[in-house]
Coordinates of C-alpha atoms and ligand atoms in Angstrom, one line a residue:
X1 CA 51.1 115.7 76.1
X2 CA 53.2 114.4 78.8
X3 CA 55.4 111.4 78.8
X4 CA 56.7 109.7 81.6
X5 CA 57.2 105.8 82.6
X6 CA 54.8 105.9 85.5
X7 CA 52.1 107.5 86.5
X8 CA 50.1 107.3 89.9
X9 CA 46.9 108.0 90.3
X10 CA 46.3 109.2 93.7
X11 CA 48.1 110.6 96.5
X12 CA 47.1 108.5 99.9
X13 CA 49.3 106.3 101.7
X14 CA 49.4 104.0 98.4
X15 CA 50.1 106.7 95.9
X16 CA 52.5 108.6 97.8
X17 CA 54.2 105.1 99.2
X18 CA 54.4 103.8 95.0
X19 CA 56.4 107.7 94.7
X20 CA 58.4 107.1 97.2
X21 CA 59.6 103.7 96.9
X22 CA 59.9 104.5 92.9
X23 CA 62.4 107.3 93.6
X24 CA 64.5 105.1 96.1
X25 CA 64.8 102.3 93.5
X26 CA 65.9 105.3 90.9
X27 CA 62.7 105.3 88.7
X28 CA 62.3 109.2 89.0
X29 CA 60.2 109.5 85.6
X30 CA 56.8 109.5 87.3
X31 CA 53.7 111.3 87.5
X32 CA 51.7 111.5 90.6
X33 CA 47.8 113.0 90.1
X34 CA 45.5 113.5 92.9
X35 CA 42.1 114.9 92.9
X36 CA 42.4 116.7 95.9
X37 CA 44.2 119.5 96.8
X38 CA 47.0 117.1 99.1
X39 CA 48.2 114.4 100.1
X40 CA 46.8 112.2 102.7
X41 CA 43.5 110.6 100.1
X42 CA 41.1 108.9 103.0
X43 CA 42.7 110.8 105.2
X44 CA 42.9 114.1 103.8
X45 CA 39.1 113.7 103.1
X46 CA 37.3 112.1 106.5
X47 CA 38.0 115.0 108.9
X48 CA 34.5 114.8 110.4
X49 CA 34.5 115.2 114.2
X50 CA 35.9 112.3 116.0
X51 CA 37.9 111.0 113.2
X52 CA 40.7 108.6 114.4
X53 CA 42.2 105.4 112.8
X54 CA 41.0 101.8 114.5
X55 CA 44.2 99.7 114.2
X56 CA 47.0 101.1 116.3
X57 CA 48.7 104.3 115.0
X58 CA 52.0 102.3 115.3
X59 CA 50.9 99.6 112.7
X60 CA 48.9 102.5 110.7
X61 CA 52.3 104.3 109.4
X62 CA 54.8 103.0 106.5
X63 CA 57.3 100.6 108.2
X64 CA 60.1 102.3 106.3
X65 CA 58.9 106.2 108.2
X66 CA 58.1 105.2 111.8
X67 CA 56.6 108.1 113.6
X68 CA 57.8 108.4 117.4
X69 CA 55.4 111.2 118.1
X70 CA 52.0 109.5 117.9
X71 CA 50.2 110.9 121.1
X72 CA 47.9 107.7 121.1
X73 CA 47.8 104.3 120.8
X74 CA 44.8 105.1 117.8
X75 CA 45.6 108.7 116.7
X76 CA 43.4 110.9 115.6
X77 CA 42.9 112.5 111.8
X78 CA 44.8 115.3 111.9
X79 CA 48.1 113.7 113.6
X80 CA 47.7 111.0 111.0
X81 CA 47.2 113.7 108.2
X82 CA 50.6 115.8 109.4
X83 CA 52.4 112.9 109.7
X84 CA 51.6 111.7 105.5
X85 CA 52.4 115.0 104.7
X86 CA 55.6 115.3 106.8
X87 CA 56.1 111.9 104.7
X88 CA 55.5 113.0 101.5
X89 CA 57.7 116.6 102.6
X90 CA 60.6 115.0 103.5
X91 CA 60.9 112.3 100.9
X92 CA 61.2 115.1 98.5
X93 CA 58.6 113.3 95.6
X94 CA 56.1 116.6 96.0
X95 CA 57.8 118.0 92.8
X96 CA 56.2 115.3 90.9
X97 CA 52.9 115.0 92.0
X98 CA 49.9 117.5 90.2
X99 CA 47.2 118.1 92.8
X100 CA 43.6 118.9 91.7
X101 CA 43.5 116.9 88.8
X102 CA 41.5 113.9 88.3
X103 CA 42.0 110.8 85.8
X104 CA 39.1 111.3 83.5
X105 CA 40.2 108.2 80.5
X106 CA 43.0 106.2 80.5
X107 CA 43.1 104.0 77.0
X108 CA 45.9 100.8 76.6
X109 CA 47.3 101.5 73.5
X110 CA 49.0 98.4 71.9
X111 CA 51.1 99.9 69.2
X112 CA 52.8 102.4 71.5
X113 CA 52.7 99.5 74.3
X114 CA 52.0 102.6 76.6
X115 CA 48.9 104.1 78.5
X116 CA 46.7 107.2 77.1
X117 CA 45.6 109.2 79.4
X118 CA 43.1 111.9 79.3
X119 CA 42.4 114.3 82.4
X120 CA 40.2 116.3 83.8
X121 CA 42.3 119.8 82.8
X122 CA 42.2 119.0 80.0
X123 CA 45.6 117.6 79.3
X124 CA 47.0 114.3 78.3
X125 CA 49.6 112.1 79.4
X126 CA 51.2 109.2 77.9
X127 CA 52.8 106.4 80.5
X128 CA 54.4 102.9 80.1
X129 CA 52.7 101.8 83.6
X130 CA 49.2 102.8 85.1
X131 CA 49.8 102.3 88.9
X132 CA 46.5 103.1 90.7
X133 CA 45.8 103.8 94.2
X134 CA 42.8 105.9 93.3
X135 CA 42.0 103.7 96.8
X136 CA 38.6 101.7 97.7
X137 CA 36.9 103.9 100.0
X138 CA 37.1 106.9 98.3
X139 CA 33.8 107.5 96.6
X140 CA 30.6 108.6 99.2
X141 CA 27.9 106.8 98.5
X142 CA 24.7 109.1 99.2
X143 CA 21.7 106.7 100.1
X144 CA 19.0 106.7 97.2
X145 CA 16.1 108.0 99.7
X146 CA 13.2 109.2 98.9
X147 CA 12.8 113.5 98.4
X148 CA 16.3 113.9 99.6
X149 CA 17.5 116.5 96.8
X150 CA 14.5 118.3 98.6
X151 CA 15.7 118.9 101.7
X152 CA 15.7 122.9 102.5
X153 CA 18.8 122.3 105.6
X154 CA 22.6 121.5 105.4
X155 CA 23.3 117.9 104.3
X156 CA 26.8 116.0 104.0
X157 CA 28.2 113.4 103.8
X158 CA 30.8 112.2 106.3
X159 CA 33.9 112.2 103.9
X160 CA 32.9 115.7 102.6
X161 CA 32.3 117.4 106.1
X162 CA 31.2 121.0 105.9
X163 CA 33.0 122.9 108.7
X164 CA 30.9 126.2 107.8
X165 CA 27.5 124.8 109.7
X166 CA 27.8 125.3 113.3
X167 CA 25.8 122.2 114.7
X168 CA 25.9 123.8 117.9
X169 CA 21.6 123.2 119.6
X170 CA 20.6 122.1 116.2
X171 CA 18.4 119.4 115.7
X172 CA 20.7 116.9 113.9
X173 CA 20.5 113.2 111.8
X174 CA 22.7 111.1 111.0
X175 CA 21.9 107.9 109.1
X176 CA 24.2 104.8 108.8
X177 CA 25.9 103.2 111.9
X178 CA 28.7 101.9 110.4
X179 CA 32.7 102.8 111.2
X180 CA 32.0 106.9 110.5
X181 CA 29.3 107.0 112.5
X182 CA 30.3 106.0 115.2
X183 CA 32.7 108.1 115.9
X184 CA 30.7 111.2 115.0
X185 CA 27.9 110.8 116.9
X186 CA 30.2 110.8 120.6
X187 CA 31.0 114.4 119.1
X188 CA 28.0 115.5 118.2
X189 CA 25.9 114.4 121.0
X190 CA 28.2 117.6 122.9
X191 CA 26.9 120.3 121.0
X192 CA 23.6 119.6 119.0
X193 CA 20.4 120.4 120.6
X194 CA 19.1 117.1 119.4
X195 CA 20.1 114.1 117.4
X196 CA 18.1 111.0 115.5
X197 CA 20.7 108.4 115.1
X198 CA 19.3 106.1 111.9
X199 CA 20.2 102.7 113.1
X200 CA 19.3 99.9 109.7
X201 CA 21.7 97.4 110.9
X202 CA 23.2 97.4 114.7
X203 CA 27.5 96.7 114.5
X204 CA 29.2 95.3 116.8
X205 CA 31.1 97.6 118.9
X206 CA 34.2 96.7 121.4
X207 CA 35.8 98.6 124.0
X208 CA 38.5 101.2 123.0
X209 CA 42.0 100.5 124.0
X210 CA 43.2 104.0 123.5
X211 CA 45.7 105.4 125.5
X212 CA 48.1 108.5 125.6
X213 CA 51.6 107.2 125.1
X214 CA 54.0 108.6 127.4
X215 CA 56.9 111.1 127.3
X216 CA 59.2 108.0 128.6
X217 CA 57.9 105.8 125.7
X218 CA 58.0 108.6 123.0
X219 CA 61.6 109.0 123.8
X220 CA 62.4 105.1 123.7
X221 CA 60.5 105.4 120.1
X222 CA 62.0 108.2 119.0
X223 CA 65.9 107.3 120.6
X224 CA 65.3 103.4 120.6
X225 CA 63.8 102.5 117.4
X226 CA 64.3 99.1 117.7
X227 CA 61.9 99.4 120.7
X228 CA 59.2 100.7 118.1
X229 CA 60.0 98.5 115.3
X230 CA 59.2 95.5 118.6
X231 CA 56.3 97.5 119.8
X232 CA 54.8 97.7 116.2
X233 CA 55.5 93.5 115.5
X234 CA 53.7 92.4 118.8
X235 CA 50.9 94.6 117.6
X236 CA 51.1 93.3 114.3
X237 CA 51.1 89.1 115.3
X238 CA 48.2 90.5 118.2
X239 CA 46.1 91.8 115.0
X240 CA 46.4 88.4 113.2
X241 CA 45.4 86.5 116.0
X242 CA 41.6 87.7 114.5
X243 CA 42.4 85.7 111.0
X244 CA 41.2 82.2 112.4
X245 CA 37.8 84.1 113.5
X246 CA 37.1 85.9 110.7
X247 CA 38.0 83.0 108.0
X248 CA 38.0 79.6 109.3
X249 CA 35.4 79.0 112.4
X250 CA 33.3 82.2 113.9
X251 CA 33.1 80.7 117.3
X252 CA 36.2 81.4 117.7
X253 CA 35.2 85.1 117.6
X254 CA 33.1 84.6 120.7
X255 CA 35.3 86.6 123.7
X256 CA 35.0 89.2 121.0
X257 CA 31.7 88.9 121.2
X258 CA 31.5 88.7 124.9
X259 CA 33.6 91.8 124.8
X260 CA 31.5 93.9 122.5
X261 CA 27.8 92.9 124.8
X262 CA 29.9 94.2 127.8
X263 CA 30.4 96.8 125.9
X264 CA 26.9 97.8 125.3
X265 CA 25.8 96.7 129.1
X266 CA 28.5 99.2 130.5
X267 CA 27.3 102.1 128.2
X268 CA 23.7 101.7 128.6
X269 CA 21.4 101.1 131.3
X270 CA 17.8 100.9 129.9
X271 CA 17.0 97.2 128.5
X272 CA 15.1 98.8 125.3
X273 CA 17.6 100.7 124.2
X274 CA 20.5 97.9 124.8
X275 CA 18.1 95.2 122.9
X276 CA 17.8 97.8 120.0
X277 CA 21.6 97.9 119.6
X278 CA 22.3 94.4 119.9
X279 CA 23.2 92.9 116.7
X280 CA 21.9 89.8 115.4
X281 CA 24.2 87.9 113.0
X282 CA 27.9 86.9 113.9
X283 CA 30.4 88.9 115.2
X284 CA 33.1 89.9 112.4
X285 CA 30.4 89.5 109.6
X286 CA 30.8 93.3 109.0
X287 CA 33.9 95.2 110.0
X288 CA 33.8 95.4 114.1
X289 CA 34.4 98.6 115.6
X290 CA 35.6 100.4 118.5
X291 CA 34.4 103.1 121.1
X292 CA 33.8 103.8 124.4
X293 CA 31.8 107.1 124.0
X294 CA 29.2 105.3 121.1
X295 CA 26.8 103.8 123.5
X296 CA 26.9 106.1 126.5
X297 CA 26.3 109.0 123.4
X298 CA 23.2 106.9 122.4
X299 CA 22.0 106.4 126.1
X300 CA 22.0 110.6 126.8
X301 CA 18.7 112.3 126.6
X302 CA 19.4 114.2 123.1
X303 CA 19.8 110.9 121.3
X304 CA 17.3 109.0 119.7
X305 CA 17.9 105.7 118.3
X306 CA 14.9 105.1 115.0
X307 CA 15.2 101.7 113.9
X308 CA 11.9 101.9 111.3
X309 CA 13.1 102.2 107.8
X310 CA 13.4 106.1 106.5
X311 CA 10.7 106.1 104.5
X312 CA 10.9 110.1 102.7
X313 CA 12.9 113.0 103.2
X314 CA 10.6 116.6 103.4
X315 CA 12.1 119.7 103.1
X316 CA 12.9 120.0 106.8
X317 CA 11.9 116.2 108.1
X318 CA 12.6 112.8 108.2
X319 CA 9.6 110.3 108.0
X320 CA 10.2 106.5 108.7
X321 CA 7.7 103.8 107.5
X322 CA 5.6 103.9 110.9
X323 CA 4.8 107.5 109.6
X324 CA 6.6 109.7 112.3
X325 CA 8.1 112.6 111.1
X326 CA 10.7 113.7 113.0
X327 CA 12.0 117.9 112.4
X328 CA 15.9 118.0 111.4
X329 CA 18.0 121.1 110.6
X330 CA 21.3 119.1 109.1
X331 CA 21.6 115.7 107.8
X332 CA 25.1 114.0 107.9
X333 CA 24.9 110.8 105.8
X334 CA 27.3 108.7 106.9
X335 CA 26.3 105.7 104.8
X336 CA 29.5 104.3 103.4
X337 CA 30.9 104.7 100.1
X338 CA 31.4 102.7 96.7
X339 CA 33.1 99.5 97.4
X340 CA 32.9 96.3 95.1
X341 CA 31.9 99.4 91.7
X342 CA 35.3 101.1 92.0
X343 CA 34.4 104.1 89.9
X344 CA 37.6 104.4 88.5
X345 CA 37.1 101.1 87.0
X346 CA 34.9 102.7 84.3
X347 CA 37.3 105.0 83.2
X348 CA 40.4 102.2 81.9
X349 CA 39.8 100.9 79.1
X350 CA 42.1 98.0 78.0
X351 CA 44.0 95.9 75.2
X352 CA 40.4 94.7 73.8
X353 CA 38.4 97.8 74.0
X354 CA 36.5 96.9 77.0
X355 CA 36.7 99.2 80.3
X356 CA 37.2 97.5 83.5
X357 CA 34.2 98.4 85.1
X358 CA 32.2 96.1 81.6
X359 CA 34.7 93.2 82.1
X360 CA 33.9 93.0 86.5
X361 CA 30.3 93.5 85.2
X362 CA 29.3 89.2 84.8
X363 CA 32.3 88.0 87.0
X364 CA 32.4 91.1 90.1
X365 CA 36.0 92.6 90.5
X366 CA 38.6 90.6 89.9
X367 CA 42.7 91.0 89.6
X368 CA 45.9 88.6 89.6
X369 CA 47.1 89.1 93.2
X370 CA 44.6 92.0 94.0
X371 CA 46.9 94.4 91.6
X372 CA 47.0 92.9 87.8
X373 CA 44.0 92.2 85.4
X374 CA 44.2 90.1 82.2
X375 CA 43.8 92.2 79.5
X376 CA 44.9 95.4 81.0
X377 CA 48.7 95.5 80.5
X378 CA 50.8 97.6 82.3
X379 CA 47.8 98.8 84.7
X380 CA 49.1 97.7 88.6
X381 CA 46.4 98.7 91.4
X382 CA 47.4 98.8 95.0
X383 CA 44.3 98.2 97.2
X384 CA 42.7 96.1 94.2
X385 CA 40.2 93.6 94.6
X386 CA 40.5 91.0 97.4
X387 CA 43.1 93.4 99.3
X388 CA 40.8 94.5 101.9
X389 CA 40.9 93.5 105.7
X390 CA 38.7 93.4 108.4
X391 CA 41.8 93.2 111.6
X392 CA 44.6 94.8 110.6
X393 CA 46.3 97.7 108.8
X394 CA 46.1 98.2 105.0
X395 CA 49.6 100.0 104.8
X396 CA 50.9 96.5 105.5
X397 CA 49.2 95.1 102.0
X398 CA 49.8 98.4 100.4
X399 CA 53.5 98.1 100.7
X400 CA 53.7 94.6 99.8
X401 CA 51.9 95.8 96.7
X402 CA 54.4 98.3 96.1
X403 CA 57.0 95.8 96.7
X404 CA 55.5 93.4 93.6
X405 CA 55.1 96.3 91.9
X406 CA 58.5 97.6 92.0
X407 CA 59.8 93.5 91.3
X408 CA 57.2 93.8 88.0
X409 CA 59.2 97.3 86.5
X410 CA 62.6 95.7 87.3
X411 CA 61.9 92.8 85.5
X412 CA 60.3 94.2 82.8
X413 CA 63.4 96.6 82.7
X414 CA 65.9 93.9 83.3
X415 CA 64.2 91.6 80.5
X416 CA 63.6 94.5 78.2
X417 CA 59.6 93.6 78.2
X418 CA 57.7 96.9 77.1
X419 CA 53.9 95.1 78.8
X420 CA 53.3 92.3 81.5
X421 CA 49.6 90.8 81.4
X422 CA 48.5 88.2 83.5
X423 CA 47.2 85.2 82.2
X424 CA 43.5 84.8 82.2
X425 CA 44.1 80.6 83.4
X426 CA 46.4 82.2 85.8
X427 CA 44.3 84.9 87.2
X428 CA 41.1 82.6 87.6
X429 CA 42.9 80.0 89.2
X430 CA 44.0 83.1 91.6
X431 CA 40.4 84.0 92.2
X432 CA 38.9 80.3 92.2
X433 CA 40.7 80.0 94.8
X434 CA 40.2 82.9 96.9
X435 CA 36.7 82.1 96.4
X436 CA 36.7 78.9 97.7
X437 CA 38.0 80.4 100.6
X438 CA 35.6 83.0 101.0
X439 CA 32.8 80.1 101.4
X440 CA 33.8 79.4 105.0
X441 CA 34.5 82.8 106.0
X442 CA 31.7 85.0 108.9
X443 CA 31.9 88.0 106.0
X444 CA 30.4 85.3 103.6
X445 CA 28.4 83.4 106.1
X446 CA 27.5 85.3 109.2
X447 CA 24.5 86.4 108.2
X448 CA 24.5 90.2 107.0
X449 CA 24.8 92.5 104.8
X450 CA 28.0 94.0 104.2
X451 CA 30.2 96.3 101.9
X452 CA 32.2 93.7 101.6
X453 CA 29.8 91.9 99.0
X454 CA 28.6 92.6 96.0
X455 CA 25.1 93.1 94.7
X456 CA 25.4 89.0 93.3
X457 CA 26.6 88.1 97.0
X458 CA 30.1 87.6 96.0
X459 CA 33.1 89.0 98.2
X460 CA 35.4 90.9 95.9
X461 CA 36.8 93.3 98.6
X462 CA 38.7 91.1 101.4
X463 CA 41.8 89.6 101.9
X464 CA 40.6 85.6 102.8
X465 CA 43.8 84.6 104.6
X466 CA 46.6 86.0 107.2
X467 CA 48.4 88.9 105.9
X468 CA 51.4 87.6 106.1
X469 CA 50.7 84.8 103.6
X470 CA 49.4 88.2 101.0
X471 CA 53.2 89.5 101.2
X472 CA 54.8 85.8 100.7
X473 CA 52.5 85.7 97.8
X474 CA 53.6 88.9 96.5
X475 CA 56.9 88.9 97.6
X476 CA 58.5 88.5 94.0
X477 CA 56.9 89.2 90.6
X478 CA 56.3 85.4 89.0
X479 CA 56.9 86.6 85.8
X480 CA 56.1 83.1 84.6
X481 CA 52.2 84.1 85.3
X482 CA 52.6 86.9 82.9
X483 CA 52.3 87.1 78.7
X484 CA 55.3 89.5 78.3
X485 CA 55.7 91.6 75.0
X486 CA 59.4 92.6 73.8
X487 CA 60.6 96.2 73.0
X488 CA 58.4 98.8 72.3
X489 CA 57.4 100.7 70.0
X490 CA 58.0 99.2 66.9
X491 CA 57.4 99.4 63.2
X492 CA 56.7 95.7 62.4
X493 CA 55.1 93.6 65.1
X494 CA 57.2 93.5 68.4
X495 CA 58.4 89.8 69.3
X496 CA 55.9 87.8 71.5
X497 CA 57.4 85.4 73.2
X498 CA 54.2 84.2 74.7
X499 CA 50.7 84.4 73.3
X500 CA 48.1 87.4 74.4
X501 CA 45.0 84.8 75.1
X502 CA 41.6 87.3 74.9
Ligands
LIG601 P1 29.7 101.7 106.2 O1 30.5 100.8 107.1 O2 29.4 101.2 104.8 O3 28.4 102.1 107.0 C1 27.3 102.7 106.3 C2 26.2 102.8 107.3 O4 25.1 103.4 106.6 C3 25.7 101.4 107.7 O5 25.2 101.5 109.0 C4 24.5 101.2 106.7 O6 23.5 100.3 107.2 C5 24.0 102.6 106.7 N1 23.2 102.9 105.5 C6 23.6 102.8 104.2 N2 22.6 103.1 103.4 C7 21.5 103.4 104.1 C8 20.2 103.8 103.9 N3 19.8 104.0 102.6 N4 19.4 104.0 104.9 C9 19.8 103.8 106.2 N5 21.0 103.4 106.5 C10 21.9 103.2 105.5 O7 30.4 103.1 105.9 P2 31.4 103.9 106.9 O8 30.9 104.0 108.2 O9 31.7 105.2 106.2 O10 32.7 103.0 106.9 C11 33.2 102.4 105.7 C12 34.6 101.8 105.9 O11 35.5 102.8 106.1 C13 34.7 101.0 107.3 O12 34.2 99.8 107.2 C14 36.2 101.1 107.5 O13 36.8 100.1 106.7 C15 36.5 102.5 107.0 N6 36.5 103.4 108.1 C16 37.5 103.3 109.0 C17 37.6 104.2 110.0 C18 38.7 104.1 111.0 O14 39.7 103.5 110.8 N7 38.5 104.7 112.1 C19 36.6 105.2 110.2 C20 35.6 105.2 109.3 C21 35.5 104.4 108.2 P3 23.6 98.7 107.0 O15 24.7 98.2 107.9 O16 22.3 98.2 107.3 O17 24.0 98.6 105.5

């Protein structure tokens, strides 16, 4: 059994960002354990062709490790990979951080004031503070079609990619045509023989603003880094010029809009196929994306768009509900991933026997702040519920996780508290709120369906508001929000200076 005061589940820009800032502020007793084999989590594990980020590389990077040597404005996967890693090299955490080794249990216990935890070689750990970024995106979802655990050719999904099948003049699917997608099917459109794009719901998709940043500008980033840190800020207030869109009135969206049917008008020329794309419901409702290559892809004469419904998967077919069955040698399913169930969730089980995952199960996901849950002590998530964000970059809300996060263990170690615990008045005042908010907002009201709501219709994912108002919120741990318990452990019961409420 292991001991340490923290331990970190995952190793993605939230994990490795928790190490890092932990070791700066002199908390060196902590664990790190990843499931895969490095650093990098989303990254490490959506290298399908094409992969790139869709905010701007200079926003997509820890403000405290700017990266001059981004060779575009959105950088593709393996740049962005190399650079976490460089990160995580050069910090000098990696001595603390166990790779291949997933959190299997993790049990509050009370007496010890201290998190049991069980993993998946076998070994146990014991830790004051669960800090998760085990991360939201990070479990595929496989669509539940009909026959598919039939099919005789290669099938993947997009975050596990299989580099050993050569798609070169195969006849390939993908189905979904969400954020993944579109970026694969640009690449594979070049070398398959043939390709069925499975279009259930048509995104919105706007013109890419990428561009190769030049040697003049790399050297101002590098030399200059106050010209970065500006560069980085104008892109920052330009991203949350979106907010209004996306959370008070959707007509504000509309040169968006405008933008995205230019878009599809520029990239394709017959009317069918530009009428099949379009999207009906609001702009913003689910996450809006970015490519030039997506629609010209779909317009070349390898690609067909199929709009029926997949009805069955054969053994070396796909059939859709108007009966045509249409030969396939790979399927890549590019169909998202478990989003308002984190998985994880079923694993923690708290200070009154119930996981997380059976205490979301009548009210959807809910935490204090997106990182603290009433009757889970000690157990801090970075990219918890209500953290998501449709505009801008999620290293900005991880690190002003971290930053609450690191307030939270000061405290505690300032006040001598061995467990912090939100509130449960507290926490659903926190989450009435956001709620309220979520009324008014396209993801709630633009008529789709999204990952950003759950199966009750309720948005437990996204941030409702600018992020700058998520780090003033977060900007100091309100300990007053908190029931606090004094030393720990202790032979008689430890002094409460606030009552645990159930
Ligand atoms: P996604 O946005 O959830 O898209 C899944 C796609 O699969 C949708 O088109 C969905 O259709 C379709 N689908 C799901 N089940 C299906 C079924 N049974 N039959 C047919 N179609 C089905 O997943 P994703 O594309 O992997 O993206 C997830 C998130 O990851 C993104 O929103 C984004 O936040 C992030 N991401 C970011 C980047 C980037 O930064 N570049 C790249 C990739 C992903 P419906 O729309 O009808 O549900």
């Amino acid at each position: 059994m292991t001991t340490v005061k923290h331990l970190v589940v995952g190793a993605g820009f939230a994990g490795l960002g928790m190490a890092i800032k932990l070791q700066e502020s002199g908390e060196v007793d902590f664990l790190v354990i990843e499931k895969g084999s490095d650093v990098g989590g989303t990254w490490r594990a959506n290298d399908y062709p094409g992969a790139a980020c869709d905010v701007p590389s200079q926003l997509y990077s820890y403000s405290f490790a700017p990266n001059p040597d981004w060779s575009m404005s959105f950088s593709p996967q393996p740049e962005i990979q190399a650079y976490i890693r460089r990160v995580a090299h050069e910090a000098g955490v990696l001595d603390r951080f166990r790779f291949e080794v997933a959190l299997e249990t993790a049990t509050w216990d009370d007496e010890a004031r201290a998190w049991q935890v069980t993993l998946s070689d076998g070994s146990g750990v014991s830790a004051t503070n669960l800090i998760s970024g085990a991360g939201g995106l990070s479990e595929p979802k496989l669509p539940d079609i009909d026959g598919i655990e039939g099919f005789q050719g290669e099938v993947f999904h997009s975050a596990r990619w299989n580099h050993d099948v050569d798609l070169t003049g195969k006849r390939v699917a993908v189905i979904g045509t969400g954020a993944s997608a579109i970026q694969i099917v640009p690449e594979l459109q070049k070398v398959v023989g043939h390709l069925d794009v499975y279009q259930r719901t048509a995104p919105y998709v706007l013109p890419r603003n990428d561009r190769r940043y030049t040697g003049v500008e790399k050297l101002a980033f590098r030399h200059l880094p106050l010209v970065q840190r500006a560069y980085r800020t104008a892109i920052y207030w330009g991203r949350e010029l979106y907010v209004p869109g996306f959370t008070l009135e959707p007509k504000l969206a509309w040169p968006a809009k405008k933008l995205a049917l230019g878009n599809i008008a520029k990239g394709i020329n017959d009317p069918e196929l530009r009428a099949t794309v379009t999207p009906d419901y609001e702009i913003g409702c689910k996450r809006i994306l970015i490519s030039n290559t997506y629609y010209p892809a779909l317009a070349s004469g390898n690609v067909e768009v199929v709009t029926d419904g997949i009805a069955k998967i054969t053994g070396d077919a796909v059939v859709t509900s108007d009966g045509v069955e249409r030969p396939v040698d790979v399927l890549v399913v590019a169909t998202g991933f478990f989003t308002t169930e984190q998985p994880i969730a079923a694993a923690i089980t708290g200070r009154t026997g119930a996981t997380l995952a059976e205490t979301w199960r009548e009210t959807g996901m809910v935490a204090y702040k997106g990182t603290t849950v009433h009757g889970f002590p000690n157990l801090f998530q970075i990219v918890g519920p209500n953290t998501g964000l449709g505009h801008s970059s999620m290293v900005f809300i991880i690190e002003s996780q971290i930053a609450y996060i690191l307030d939270a263990i000061r405290t505690m170690e300032r006040e001598g508290y061995s467990s912090v615990e939100p509130h449960l008045d507290v926490q659903n005042r926190w989450n009435d709120d956001l709620q309220r908010r979520m009324q008014r907002t396209v993801w709630n009201s633009g008529g789709c369906a999204s990952w950003y709501l759950d199966e009750e219709g309720r948005n437990t994912t996204l941030w409702p508001r600018t992020t700058f108002t998520f780090r003033r919120l977060l900007a100091q741990f309100d300990v007053a929000s908190y029931a606090v318990t004094g030393p720990a452990p202790s032979p008689t019961p430890a002094p409460t200076n606030e009552k645990v409420s159930a």
